[in-house]
Amino acid sequence: MAWKAPIVVHPPAAGGGRQVSVRGQAVGIAHSDRELVGLLRRVGLSEADMALDDPHLVEWRGGRPHVWRPDEATAP
């Protein structure tokens, strides 16, 4: 079985923001890194579990990391 990051940040939605899943469970929508960290805290993850740039912990799907609007997802 292939390794899967425990945190998945899904593609940006048309209206902005990205759905966030932790261990396969949807936990909410974030519109910024700050909101993402808040969601992760609310589900019990500590600062040590929130290395947003660590691909072993966070998988950013359908756009670049730290991009929250679809019009910015593929810009250079």
mmCIF file of N, CA and C in Angstrom, residues 4-12 17-21 29-37 39-40 49-69 73:
data_model
loop_
_atom_site.group_PDB
_atom_site.id
_atom_site.type_symbol
_atom_site.label_atom_id
_atom_site.label_comp_id
_atom_site.label_asym_id
_atom_site.label_seq_id
_atom_site.Cartn_x
_atom_site.Cartn_y
_atom_site.Cartn_z
ATOM 1 N N LYS A 4 0.359 7.518 2.400
ATOM 2 C CA LYS A 4 -0.533 8.664 2.235
ATOM 3 C C LYS A 4 -0.285 9.625 3.378
ATOM 4 N N ALA A 5 -0.146 10.903 3.040
ATOM 5 C CA ALA A 5 0.023 11.928 4.069
ATOM 6 C C ALA A 5 -1.239 11.977 4.924
ATOM 7 N N PRO A 6 -1.090 12.153 6.232
ATOM 8 C CA PRO A 6 -2.276 12.178 7.097
ATOM 9 C C PRO A 6 -3.154 13.418 6.910
ATOM 10 N N ILE A 7 -2.573 14.511 6.393
ATOM 11 C CA ILE A 7 -3.333 15.740 6.173
ATOM 12 C C ILE A 7 -3.385 15.990 4.672
ATOM 13 N N VAL A 8 -4.598 16.188 4.130
ATOM 14 C CA VAL A 8 -4.760 16.486 2.713
ATOM 15 C C VAL A 8 -5.464 17.829 2.590
ATOM 16 N N VAL A 9 -4.843 18.722 1.825
ATOM 17 C CA VAL A 9 -5.448 20.010 1.505
ATOM 18 C C VAL A 9 -5.885 19.886 0.042
ATOM 19 N N HIS A 10 -7.191 19.864 -0.168
ATOM 20 C CA HIS A 10 -7.769 19.604 -1.479
ATOM 21 C C HIS A 10 -7.676 20.836 -2.386
ATOM 22 N N PRO A 11 -7.982 20.679 -3.694
ATOM 23 C CA PRO A 11 -7.870 21.806 -4.630
ATOM 24 C C PRO A 11 -8.710 23.009 -4.202
ATOM 25 N N PRO A 12 -8.262 24.210 -4.595
ATOM 26 C CA PRO A 12 -9.040 25.416 -4.278
ATOM 27 C C PRO A 12 -10.439 25.341 -4.891
ATOM 28 N N GLY A 17 -10.817 29.082 -0.870
ATOM 29 C CA GLY A 17 -10.728 28.142 0.234
ATOM 30 C C GLY A 17 -10.476 26.731 -0.259
ATOM 31 N N ARG A 18 -10.002 25.904 0.639
ATOM 32 C CA ARG A 18 -9.686 24.519 0.313
ATOM 33 C C ARG A 18 -10.209 23.598 1.405
ATOM 34 N N GLN A 19 -10.855 22.529 0.989
ATOM 35 C CA GLN A 19 -11.319 21.499 1.923
ATOM 36 C C GLN A 19 -10.088 20.844 2.539
ATOM 37 N N VAL A 20 -10.172 20.494 3.801
ATOM 38 C CA VAL A 20 -9.069 19.863 4.515
ATOM 39 C C VAL A 20 -9.555 18.550 5.115
ATOM 40 N N SER A 21 -8.751 17.502 4.923
ATOM 41 C CA SER A 21 -9.047 16.191 5.507
ATOM 42 C C SER A 21 -7.878 15.764 6.375
ATOM 43 N N ILE A 29 -13.046 23.781 5.945
ATOM 44 C CA ILE A 29 -12.500 24.537 4.816
ATOM 45 C C ILE A 29 -11.629 25.649 5.367
ATOM 46 N N ALA A 30 -10.435 25.776 4.803
ATOM 47 C CA ALA A 30 -9.507 26.840 5.198
ATOM 48 C C ALA A 30 -9.327 27.796 4.030
ATOM 49 N N HIS A 31 -9.158 29.087 4.366
ATOM 50 C CA HIS A 31 -8.926 30.125 3.360
ATOM 51 C C HIS A 31 -7.538 30.731 3.479
ATOM 52 N N SER A 32 -6.735 30.207 4.409
ATOM 53 C CA SER A 32 -5.375 30.727 4.624
ATOM 54 C C SER A 32 -4.595 29.700 5.449
ATOM 55 N N ASP A 33 -3.283 29.881 5.475
ATOM 56 C CA ASP A 33 -2.463 29.013 6.322
ATOM 57 C C ASP A 33 -2.904 29.124 7.778
ATOM 58 N N ARG A 34 -3.232 30.320 8.202
ATOM 59 C CA ARG A 34 -3.660 30.536 9.598
ATOM 60 C C ARG A 34 -4.926 29.743 9.921
ATOM 61 N N GLU A 35 -5.900 29.776 9.001
ATOM 62 C CA GLU A 35 -7.122 28.992 9.209
ATOM 63 C C GLU A 35 -6.824 27.499 9.176
ATOM 64 N N LEU A 36 -5.905 27.073 8.310
ATOM 65 C CA LEU A 36 -5.526 25.661 8.251
ATOM 66 C C LEU A 36 -4.951 25.202 9.593
ATOM 67 N N VAL A 37 -4.050 25.981 10.148
ATOM 68 C CA VAL A 37 -3.465 25.642 11.449
ATOM 69 C C VAL A 37 -4.561 25.588 12.517
ATOM 70 N N LEU A 39 -7.769 24.804 12.079
ATOM 71 C CA LEU A 39 -8.516 23.558 11.888
ATOM 72 C C LEU A 39 -7.756 22.377 12.470
ATOM 73 N N LEU A 40 -6.473 22.340 12.209
ATOM 74 C CA LEU A 40 -5.662 21.219 12.686
ATOM 75 C C LEU A 40 -5.580 21.198 14.210
ATOM 76 N N ASP A 49 2.940 18.440 14.651
ATOM 77 C CA ASP A 49 2.257 17.712 13.584
ATOM 78 C C ASP A 49 1.853 18.606 12.420
ATOM 79 N N MET A 50 2.233 19.891 12.469
ATOM 80 C CA MET A 50 1.740 20.851 11.494
ATOM 81 C C MET A 50 2.818 21.448 10.608
ATOM 82 N N ALA A 51 3.785 20.693 10.217
ATOM 83 C CA ALA A 51 4.811 21.194 9.301
ATOM 84 C C ALA A 51 4.178 21.260 7.912
ATOM 85 N N LEU A 52 3.584 22.390 7.568
ATOM 86 C CA LEU A 52 2.780 22.510 6.357
ATOM 87 C C LEU A 52 3.558 22.251 5.079
ATOM 88 N N ASP A 53 4.872 22.358 5.111
ATOM 89 C CA ASP A 53 5.677 22.116 3.923
ATOM 90 C C ASP A 53 6.300 20.729 3.893
ATOM 91 N N ASP A 54 5.961 19.880 4.844
ATOM 92 C CA ASP A 54 6.497 18.526 4.889
ATOM 93 C C ASP A 54 5.559 17.598 4.111
ATOM 94 N N PRO A 55 5.987 17.092 2.944
ATOM 95 C CA PRO A 55 5.104 16.246 2.136
ATOM 96 C C PRO A 55 4.751 14.914 2.802
ATOM 97 N N HIS A 56 5.474 14.538 3.855
ATOM 98 C CA HIS A 56 5.115 13.324 4.591
ATOM 99 C C HIS A 56 3.918 13.566 5.507
ATOM 100 N N LEU A 57 3.664 14.832 5.832
ATOM 101 C CA LEU A 57 2.553 15.181 6.714
ATOM 102 C C LEU A 57 1.379 15.806 5.979
ATOM 103 N N VAL A 58 1.677 16.640 4.966
ATOM 104 C CA VAL A 58 0.630 17.388 4.273
ATOM 105 C C VAL A 58 0.749 17.170 2.775
ATOM 106 N N GLU A 59 -0.357 16.754 2.165
ATOM 107 C CA GLU A 59 -0.424 16.630 0.710
ATOM 108 C C GLU A 59 -1.302 17.762 0.179
ATOM 109 N N TRP A 60 -0.705 18.626 -0.630
ATOM 110 C CA TRP A 60 -1.435 19.727 -1.255
ATOM 111 C C TRP A 60 -1.882 19.251 -2.632
ATOM 112 N N ARG A 61 -3.180 19.111 -2.842
ATOM 113 C CA ARG A 61 -3.705 18.598 -4.113
ATOM 114 C C ARG A 61 -4.263 19.730 -4.973
ATOM 115 N N GLY A 62 -4.069 19.592 -6.275
ATOM 116 C CA GLY A 62 -4.726 20.476 -7.233
ATOM 117 C C GLY A 62 -4.292 21.918 -7.197
ATOM 118 N N GLY A 63 -3.090 22.172 -6.831
ATOM 119 C CA GLY A 63 -2.580 23.542 -6.808
ATOM 120 C C GLY A 63 -1.349 23.621 -5.931
ATOM 121 N N ARG A 64 -0.694 24.731 -6.020
ATOM 122 C CA ARG A 64 0.525 24.926 -5.246
ATOM 123 C C ARG A 64 0.208 25.060 -3.758
ATOM 124 N N PRO A 65 1.154 24.670 -2.911
ATOM 125 C CA PRO A 65 0.957 24.867 -1.472
ATOM 126 C C PRO A 65 0.769 26.344 -1.128
ATOM 127 N N HIS A 66 -0.030 26.594 -0.123
ATOM 128 C CA HIS A 66 -0.260 27.933 0.430
ATOM 129 C C HIS A 66 -1.028 28.838 -0.524
ATOM 130 N N VAL A 67 -1.705 28.279 -1.513
ATOM 131 C CA VAL A 67 -2.534 29.044 -2.450
ATOM 132 C C VAL A 67 -3.979 28.688 -2.141
ATOM 133 N N TRP A 68 -4.800 29.704 -1.971
ATOM 134 C CA TRP A 68 -6.155 29.477 -1.465
ATOM 135 C C TRP A 68 -7.259 29.836 -2.440
ATOM 136 N N ARG A 69 -6.918 30.434 -3.595
ATOM 137 C CA ARG A 69 -7.908 30.790 -4.601
ATOM 138 C C ARG A 69 -7.572 30.072 -5.905
ATOM 139 N N ALA A 73 -3.892 29.145 -8.270
ATOM 140 C CA ALA A 73 -3.413 27.782 -8.053
ATOM 141 C C ALA A 73 -2.334 27.337 -9.021
#
